Amino acid sequence: MTGDGEGPPLVLSRRDARRVAVRAQLLSRPRPGDVVETVTELTLLQIDPVSALAPAQHLVLWSRLGSSYDTGDLDRLLADRTLVEILGHIRPGPDIALYRAQMEAWPGAEEPSPPRPWQLASARWVQANDRARRDILAQLEQEGPTPTAALPDSTEVPWRSTGWTNDKNVQRLLDFMVARGEVAVAGREGGQRLWDLAGRVYPDVPTLPLPQALAEQDARRLAALGLLRARGRERPVEPGHAGRAGVPAVVEGVKGTWRVHPAYLDGARFQARAALLCPIDRLIFDRDRMAEIFGFDYVLEMYKPKAKRRWGYYALPVLDGDELVGKLDATVDRRHGVLRVDALHEDGVWGDARRARVLEQVQDLALWLGVDAELPAHLGG
């Protein structure tokens, strides 16, 4: 599905655009059936070590499936390779077919565009540490799944960065070896990744030719997000654009053109519900897109000093229907068995019905976490 021979762009209202995005992210009714369906439709779950309420991948699944979601389901699906982890993202196992060609062409193919300078610099660093790469492969070949700390560090050129990866030589080398298709995450033990040879981890599926794989990635990404820019901000793992997938569209009051997936232009009645979102949920992960489509003001404030936070350490964006309407600041007190709602920040004027829908989701979150909800007095606590 591409834009070959396409006509003038469709015109979407802001409400239409929001509803496309919400439907695509499985945040309307009815809910998806299970974890496999959810991950397949979303194309990925981002893993994040922060567990203020629950790990991000589990919180995203709860937002779609509700309190019936069992976190053990995700662990079992990863263990049997129905789902696999690639560069910090959980994807359907068969989707490895979409990424093998890129792995083989690492650091990047000449088409559709030549490798970026940072990609070439990464390749030079890996080449400079080729002995260390071969040492890791040899140990994994002999011993099988191994935690990072137990792998040899025979790097000769340290990894330099202004960020947290500075001098994380083995970890950065492993990241590039994943991108090259040489190693993969075979599981986790105590939260730590276990590494093995990729051929022992990934399903044995045919590799698609690179142009076909890239086009299918664009189409899957657009289907999962509903509408995207044709070109977006460059990201090292998951691009933020749709390429030529879908059909062109403009959103009233928003500059520029978009690509929209035709599946969400079927005229179906929008079935609204409320949801509490993980701060890195894909509906809001691209903050520019979030602001343009939803007009929502939000940043994750966990890295800010407490005195400068407006909404809380790990406030959850609140979705009601096709609108982002507030932020929930809550903490889990396991010792006392409660989900403590510290604040519910309401954007604009909420009616009783909206507040009731949101509080129902708070209760569902507490049920899923296995604790009681403790609400402020003005909210009925």
PDB file of N, CA, C and O in Angstrom, residues 132-185:
ATOM      1  N   ALA A 132      37.602  -8.081  20.234  1.00  0.00           N
ATOM      2  CA  ALA A 132      36.644  -8.187  21.339  1.00  0.00           C
ATOM      3  C   ALA A 132      35.325  -8.784  20.854  1.00  0.00           C
ATOM      4  O   ALA A 132      34.696  -9.600  21.553  1.00  0.00           O
ATOM      5  N   ARG A 133      34.901  -8.390  19.668  1.00  0.00           N
ATOM      6  CA  ARG A 133      33.665  -8.941  19.095  1.00  0.00           C
ATOM      7  C   ARG A 133      33.786 -10.453  18.914  1.00  0.00           C
ATOM      8  O   ARG A 133      32.887 -11.215  19.287  1.00  0.00           O
ATOM      9  N   ARG A 134      34.919 -10.889  18.391  1.00  0.00           N
ATOM     10  CA  ARG A 134      35.117 -12.321  18.164  1.00  0.00           C
ATOM     11  C   ARG A 134      35.241 -13.083  19.485  1.00  0.00           C
ATOM     12  O   ARG A 134      34.799 -14.231  19.599  1.00  0.00           O
ATOM     13  N   ASP A 135      35.807 -12.450  20.496  1.00  0.00           N
ATOM     14  CA  ASP A 135      35.898 -13.096  21.815  1.00  0.00           C
ATOM     15  C   ASP A 135      34.503 -13.334  22.403  1.00  0.00           C
ATOM     16  O   ASP A 135      34.237 -14.388  22.996  1.00  0.00           O
ATOM     17  N   ILE A 136      33.608 -12.354  22.243  1.00  0.00           N
ATOM     18  CA  ILE A 136      32.239 -12.505  22.741  1.00  0.00           C
ATOM     19  C   ILE A 136      31.530 -13.629  21.999  1.00  0.00           C
ATOM     20  O   ILE A 136      30.869 -14.491  22.613  1.00  0.00           O
ATOM     21  N   LEU A 137      31.673 -13.666  20.681  1.00  0.00           N
ATOM     22  CA  LEU A 137      31.025 -14.715  19.894  1.00  0.00           C
ATOM     23  C   LEU A 137      31.539 -16.093  20.290  1.00  0.00           C
ATOM     24  O   LEU A 137      30.770 -17.055  20.386  1.00  0.00           O
ATOM     25  N   ALA A 138      32.825 -16.195  20.542  1.00  0.00           N
ATOM     26  CA  ALA A 138      33.407 -17.484  20.913  1.00  0.00           C
ATOM     27  C   ALA A 138      32.871 -17.960  22.259  1.00  0.00           C
ATOM     28  O   ALA A 138      32.559 -19.151  22.431  1.00  0.00           O
ATOM     29  N   GLN A 139      32.755 -17.047  23.222  1.00  0.00           N
ATOM     30  CA  GLN A 139      32.242 -17.461  24.533  1.00  0.00           C
ATOM     31  C   GLN A 139      30.780 -17.869  24.450  1.00  0.00           C
ATOM     32  O   GLN A 139      30.370 -18.865  25.045  1.00  0.00           O
ATOM     33  N   LEU A 140      29.987 -17.117  23.704  1.00  0.00           N
ATOM     34  CA  LEU A 140      28.575 -17.484  23.560  1.00  0.00           C
ATOM     35  C   LEU A 140      28.422 -18.809  22.834  1.00  0.00           C
ATOM     36  O   LEU A 140      27.559 -19.628  23.188  1.00  0.00           O
ATOM     37  N   GLU A 141      29.233 -19.040  21.835  1.00  0.00           N
ATOM     38  CA  GLU A 141      29.191 -20.310  21.101  1.00  0.00           C
ATOM     39  C   GLU A 141      29.427 -21.480  22.051  1.00  0.00           C
ATOM     40  O   GLU A 141      28.768 -22.522  21.967  1.00  0.00           O
ATOM     41  N   GLN A 142      30.332 -21.299  22.982  1.00  0.00           N
ATOM     42  CA  GLN A 142      30.702 -22.381  23.881  1.00  0.00           C
ATOM     43  C   GLN A 142      29.758 -22.501  25.073  1.00  0.00           C
ATOM     44  O   GLN A 142      29.402 -23.630  25.467  1.00  0.00           O
ATOM     45  N   GLU A 143      29.317 -21.379  25.632  1.00  0.00           N
ATOM     46  CA  GLU A 143      28.602 -21.422  26.899  1.00  0.00           C
ATOM     47  C   GLU A 143      27.111 -21.129  26.799  1.00  0.00           C
ATOM     48  O   GLU A 143      26.368 -21.381  27.743  1.00  0.00           O
ATOM     49  N   GLY A 144      26.642 -20.575  25.694  1.00  0.00           N
ATOM     50  CA  GLY A 144      25.225 -20.272  25.587  1.00  0.00           C
ATOM     51  C   GLY A 144      24.856 -19.019  26.362  1.00  0.00           C
ATOM     52  O   GLY A 144      25.706 -18.151  26.613  1.00  0.00           O
ATOM     53  N   PRO A 145      23.566 -18.871  26.757  1.00  0.00           N
ATOM     54  CA  PRO A 145      23.095 -17.629  27.373  1.00  0.00           C
ATOM     55  C   PRO A 145      23.972 -17.152  28.523  1.00  0.00           C
ATOM     56  O   PRO A 145      24.220 -17.898  29.479  1.00  0.00           O
ATOM     57  N   THR A 146      24.418 -15.905  28.427  1.00  0.00           N
ATOM     58  CA  THR A 146      25.391 -15.350  29.358  1.00  0.00           C
ATOM     59  C   THR A 146      25.030 -13.906  29.680  1.00  0.00           C
ATOM     60  O   THR A 146      24.723 -13.133  28.770  1.00  0.00           O
ATOM     61  N   PRO A 147      25.075 -13.502  30.958  1.00  0.00           N
ATOM     62  CA  PRO A 147      24.814 -12.095  31.286  1.00  0.00           C
ATOM     63  C   PRO A 147      25.958 -11.198  30.828  1.00  0.00           C
ATOM     64  O   PRO A 147      27.098 -11.652  30.647  1.00  0.00           O
ATOM     65  N   THR A 148      25.647  -9.933  30.665  1.00  0.00           N
ATOM     66  CA  THR A 148      26.639  -8.975  30.167  1.00  0.00           C
ATOM     67  C   THR A 148      27.908  -8.987  31.002  1.00  0.00           C
ATOM     68  O   THR A 148      29.024  -9.001  30.468  1.00  0.00           O
ATOM     69  N   ALA A 149      27.745  -8.987  32.317  1.00  0.00           N
ATOM     70  CA  ALA A 149      28.910  -8.876  33.202  1.00  0.00           C
ATOM     71  C   ALA A 149      29.857 -10.063  33.084  1.00  0.00           C
ATOM     72  O   ALA A 149      31.034  -9.954  33.459  1.00  0.00           O
ATOM     73  N   ALA A 150      29.378 -11.198  32.581  1.00  0.00           N
ATOM     74  CA  ALA A 150      30.217 -12.393  32.473  1.00  0.00           C
ATOM     75  C   ALA A 150      30.908 -12.501  31.114  1.00  0.00           C
ATOM     76  O   ALA A 150      31.647 -13.459  30.878  1.00  0.00           O
ATOM     77  N   LEU A 151      30.672 -11.547  30.230  1.00  0.00           N
ATOM     78  CA  LEU A 151      31.295 -11.571  28.916  1.00  0.00           C
ATOM     79  C   LEU A 151      32.652 -10.876  28.968  1.00  0.00           C
ATOM     80  O   LEU A 151      32.836  -9.911  29.725  1.00  0.00           O
ATOM     81  N   PRO A 152      33.620 -11.324  28.165  1.00  0.00           N
ATOM     82  CA  PRO A 152      34.956 -10.731  28.210  1.00  0.00           C
ATOM     83  C   PRO A 152      34.968  -9.326  27.629  1.00  0.00           C
ATOM     84  O   PRO A 152      34.240  -9.026  26.686  1.00  0.00           O
ATOM     85  N   ASP A 153      35.792  -8.473  28.217  1.00  0.00           N
ATOM     86  CA  ASP A 153      35.985  -7.118  27.684  1.00  0.00           C
ATOM     87  C   ASP A 153      37.420  -7.001  27.201  1.00  0.00           C
ATOM     88  O   ASP A 153      38.327  -6.695  27.964  1.00  0.00           O
ATOM     89  N   SER A 154      37.620  -7.281  25.930  1.00  0.00           N
ATOM     90  CA  SER A 154      38.952  -7.142  25.344  1.00  0.00           C
ATOM     91  C   SER A 154      38.980  -6.000  24.335  1.00  0.00           C
ATOM     92  O   SER A 154      39.779  -6.000  23.393  1.00  0.00           O
ATOM     93  N   THR A 155      38.080  -5.015  24.539  1.00  0.00           N
ATOM     94  CA  THR A 155      38.061  -3.851  23.648  1.00  0.00           C
ATOM     95  C   THR A 155      39.378  -3.087  23.790  1.00  0.00           C
ATOM     96  O   THR A 155      39.930  -2.961  24.882  1.00  0.00           O
ATOM     97  N   GLU A 156      39.859  -2.595  22.677  1.00  0.00           N
ATOM     98  CA  GLU A 156      41.097  -1.828  22.662  1.00  0.00           C
ATOM     99  C   GLU A 156      40.837  -0.335  22.550  1.00  0.00           C
ATOM    100  O   GLU A 156      41.664   0.476  22.997  1.00  0.00           O
ATOM    101  N   VAL A 157      39.711   0.027  21.949  1.00  0.00           N
ATOM    102  CA  VAL A 157      39.338   1.439  21.816  1.00  0.00           C
ATOM    103  C   VAL A 157      38.070   1.658  22.627  1.00  0.00           C
ATOM    104  O   VAL A 157      37.029   1.082  22.316  1.00  0.00           O
ATOM    105  N   PRO A 158      38.093   2.463  23.701  1.00  0.00           N
ATOM    106  CA  PRO A 158      36.899   2.651  24.523  1.00  0.00           C
ATOM    107  C   PRO A 158      35.819   3.434  23.782  1.00  0.00           C
ATOM    108  O   PRO A 158      36.120   4.220  22.877  1.00  0.00           O
ATOM    109  N   TRP A 159      34.578   3.194  24.180  1.00  0.00           N
ATOM    110  CA  TRP A 159      33.451   3.936  23.612  1.00  0.00           C
ATOM    111  C   TRP A 159      33.360   5.284  24.303  1.00  0.00           C
ATOM    112  O   TRP A 159      33.287   5.358  25.534  1.00  0.00           O
ATOM    113  N   ARG A 160      33.366   6.346  23.518  1.00  0.00           N
ATOM    114  CA  ARG A 160      33.296   7.690  24.069  1.00  0.00           C
ATOM    115  C   ARG A 160      31.939   8.309  23.764  1.00  0.00           C
ATOM    116  O   ARG A 160      31.479   8.282  22.621  1.00  0.00           O
ATOM    117  N   SER A 161      31.318   8.850  24.772  1.00  0.00           N
ATOM    118  CA  SER A 161      30.001   9.484  24.625  1.00  0.00           C
ATOM    119  C   SER A 161      29.852  10.535  25.696  1.00  0.00           C
ATOM    120  O   SER A 161      30.459  10.445  26.767  1.00  0.00           O
ATOM    121  N   THR A 162      29.032  11.535  25.416  1.00  0.00           N
ATOM    122  CA  THR A 162      28.723  12.541  26.434  1.00  0.00           C
ATOM    123  C   THR A 162      27.569  12.087  27.315  1.00  0.00           C
ATOM    124  O   THR A 162      27.190  12.784  28.252  1.00  0.00           O
ATOM    125  N   GLY A 163      26.989  10.924  27.006  1.00  0.00           N
ATOM    126  CA  GLY A 163      25.853  10.408  27.768  1.00  0.00           C
ATOM    127  C   GLY A 163      26.240   9.267  28.681  1.00  0.00           C
ATOM    128  O   GLY A 163      27.428   9.028  28.966  1.00  0.00           O
ATOM    129  N   TRP A 164      25.238   8.503  29.128  1.00  0.00           N
ATOM    130  CA  TRP A 164      25.455   7.450  30.118  1.00  0.00           C
ATOM    131  C   TRP A 164      26.208   6.256  29.558  1.00  0.00           C
ATOM    132  O   TRP A 164      26.714   5.421  30.322  1.00  0.00           O
ATOM    133  N   THR A 165      26.341   6.151  28.209  1.00  0.00           N
ATOM    134  CA  THR A 165      27.030   5.002  27.628  1.00  0.00           C
ATOM    135  C   THR A 165      28.549   5.170  27.588  1.00  0.00           C
ATOM    136  O   THR A 165      29.244   4.250  27.151  1.00  0.00           O
ATOM    137  N   ASN A 166      29.074   6.304  28.041  1.00  0.00           N
ATOM    138  CA  ASN A 166      30.515   6.518  27.989  1.00  0.00           C
ATOM    139  C   ASN A 166      31.247   5.394  28.728  1.00  0.00           C
ATOM    140  O   ASN A 166      30.937   5.078  29.878  1.00  0.00           O
ATOM    141  N   ASP A 167      32.214   4.784  28.043  1.00  0.00           N
ATOM    142  CA  ASP A 167      33.011   3.677  28.583  1.00  0.00           C
ATOM    143  C   ASP A 167      32.220   2.394  28.806  1.00  0.00           C
ATOM    144  O   ASP A 167      32.752   1.444  29.376  1.00  0.00           O
ATOM    145  N   LYS A 168      30.968   2.328  28.355  1.00  0.00           N
ATOM    146  CA  LYS A 168      30.192   1.085  28.437  1.00  0.00           C
ATOM    147  C   LYS A 168      30.554   0.225  27.219  1.00  0.00           C
ATOM    148  O   LYS A 168      29.748  -0.012  26.320  1.00  0.00           O
ATOM    149  N   ASN A 169      31.777  -0.233  27.205  1.00  0.00           N
ATOM    150  CA  ASN A 169      32.341  -0.828  25.997  1.00  0.00           C
ATOM    151  C   ASN A 169      31.631  -2.107  25.580  1.00  0.00           C
ATOM    152  O   ASN A 169      31.236  -2.254  24.414  1.00  0.00           O
ATOM    153  N   VAL A 170      31.462  -3.043  26.487  1.00  0.00           N
ATOM    154  CA  VAL A 170      30.828  -4.312  26.132  1.00  0.00           C
ATOM    155  C   VAL A 170      29.366  -4.093  25.767  1.00  0.00           C
ATOM    156  O   VAL A 170      28.867  -4.679  24.792  1.00  0.00           O
ATOM    157  N   GLN A 171      28.688  -3.242  26.531  1.00  0.00           N
ATOM    158  CA  GLN A 171      27.278  -3.012  26.239  1.00  0.00           C
ATOM    159  C   GLN A 171      27.087  -2.387  24.857  1.00  0.00           C
ATOM    160  O   GLN A 171      26.202  -2.790  24.099  1.00  0.00           O
ATOM    161  N   ARG A 172      27.908  -1.418  24.519  1.00  0.00           N
ATOM    162  CA  ARG A 172      27.774  -0.799  23.201  1.00  0.00           C
ATOM    163  C   ARG A 172      28.148  -1.789  22.094  1.00  0.00           C
ATOM    164  O   ARG A 172      27.505  -1.833  21.044  1.00  0.00           O
ATOM    165  N   LEU A 173      29.152  -2.598  22.345  1.00  0.00           N
ATOM    166  CA  LEU A 173      29.528  -3.594  21.352  1.00  0.00           C
ATOM    167  C   LEU A 173      28.392  -4.593  21.144  1.00  0.00           C
ATOM    168  O   LEU A 173      28.081  -4.965  20.003  1.00  0.00           O
ATOM    169  N   LEU A 174      27.749  -5.010  22.218  1.00  0.00           N
ATOM    170  CA  LEU A 174      26.607  -5.917  22.102  1.00  0.00           C
ATOM    171  C   LEU A 174      25.465  -5.268  21.314  1.00  0.00           C
ATOM    172  O   LEU A 174      24.817  -5.924  20.493  1.00  0.00           O
ATOM    173  N   ASP A 175      25.204  -3.985  21.572  1.00  0.00           N
ATOM    174  CA  ASP A 175      24.150  -3.289  20.824  1.00  0.00           C
ATOM    175  C   ASP A 175      24.426  -3.346  19.325  1.00  0.00           C
ATOM    176  O   ASP A 175      23.525  -3.603  18.517  1.00  0.00           O
ATOM    177  N   PHE A 176      25.678  -3.088  18.960  1.00  0.00           N
ATOM    178  CA  PHE A 176      26.011  -3.115  17.535  1.00  0.00           C
ATOM    179  C   PHE A 176      25.984  -4.539  16.983  1.00  0.00           C
ATOM    180  O   PHE A 176      25.632  -4.755  15.820  1.00  0.00           O
ATOM    181  N   MET A 177      26.324  -5.511  17.806  1.00  0.00           N
ATOM    182  CA  MET A 177      26.262  -6.904  17.363  1.00  0.00           C
ATOM    183  C   MET A 177      24.822  -7.360  17.174  1.00  0.00           C
ATOM    184  O   MET A 177      24.545  -8.202  16.310  1.00  0.00           O
ATOM    185  N   VAL A 178      23.904  -6.807  17.965  1.00  0.00           N
ATOM    186  CA  VAL A 178      22.482  -7.049  17.716  1.00  0.00           C
ATOM    187  C   VAL A 178      22.091  -6.437  16.380  1.00  0.00           C
ATOM    188  O   VAL A 178      21.427  -7.063  15.548  1.00  0.00           O
ATOM    189  N   ALA A 179      22.499  -5.194  16.157  1.00  0.00           N
ATOM    190  CA  ALA A 179      22.173  -4.517  14.900  1.00  0.00           C
ATOM    191  C   ALA A 179      22.777  -5.246  13.698  1.00  0.00           C
ATOM    192  O   ALA A 179      22.228  -5.176  12.593  1.00  0.00           O
ATOM    193  N   ARG A 180      23.880  -5.968  13.900  1.00  0.00           N
ATOM    194  CA  ARG A 180      24.521  -6.735  12.837  1.00  0.00           C
ATOM    195  C   ARG A 180      23.909  -8.125  12.676  1.00  0.00           C
ATOM    196  O   ARG A 180      24.290  -8.875  11.771  1.00  0.00           O
ATOM    197  N   GLY A 181      22.996  -8.499  13.605  1.00  0.00           N
ATOM    198  CA  GLY A 181      22.367  -9.812  13.529  1.00  0.00           C
ATOM    199  C   GLY A 181      23.232 -10.934  14.056  1.00  0.00           C
ATOM    200  O   GLY A 181      22.998 -12.104  13.723  1.00  0.00           O
ATOM    201  N   GLU A 182      24.189 -10.629  14.914  1.00  0.00           N
ATOM    202  CA  GLU A 182      25.111 -11.648  15.420  1.00  0.00           C
ATOM    203  C   GLU A 182      24.689 -12.214  16.772  1.00  0.00           C
ATOM    204  O   GLU A 182      24.880 -13.411  17.036  1.00  0.00           O
ATOM    205  N   VAL A 183      24.174 -11.375  17.652  1.00  0.00           N
ATOM    206  CA  VAL A 183      23.745 -11.829  18.976  1.00  0.00           C
ATOM    207  C   VAL A 183      22.328 -11.332  19.234  1.00  0.00           C
ATOM    208  O   VAL A 183      21.820 -10.455  18.527  1.00  0.00           O
ATOM    209  N   ALA A 184      21.713 -11.903  20.249  1.00  0.00           N
ATOM    210  CA  ALA A 184      20.351 -11.517  20.602  1.00  0.00           C
ATOM    211  C   ALA A 184      20.130 -11.766  22.084  1.00  0.00           C
ATOM    212  O   ALA A 184      20.861 -12.536  22.724  1.00  0.00           O
ATOM    213  N   VAL A 185      19.125 -11.107  22.622  1.00  0.00           N
ATOM    214  CA  VAL A 185      18.738 -11.333  24.009  1.00  0.00           C
ATOM    215  C   VAL A 185      17.978 -12.650  24.073  1.00  0.00           C
ATOM    216  O   VAL A 185      16.938 -12.821  23.439  1.00  0.00           O
TER     217      VAL A 185
END
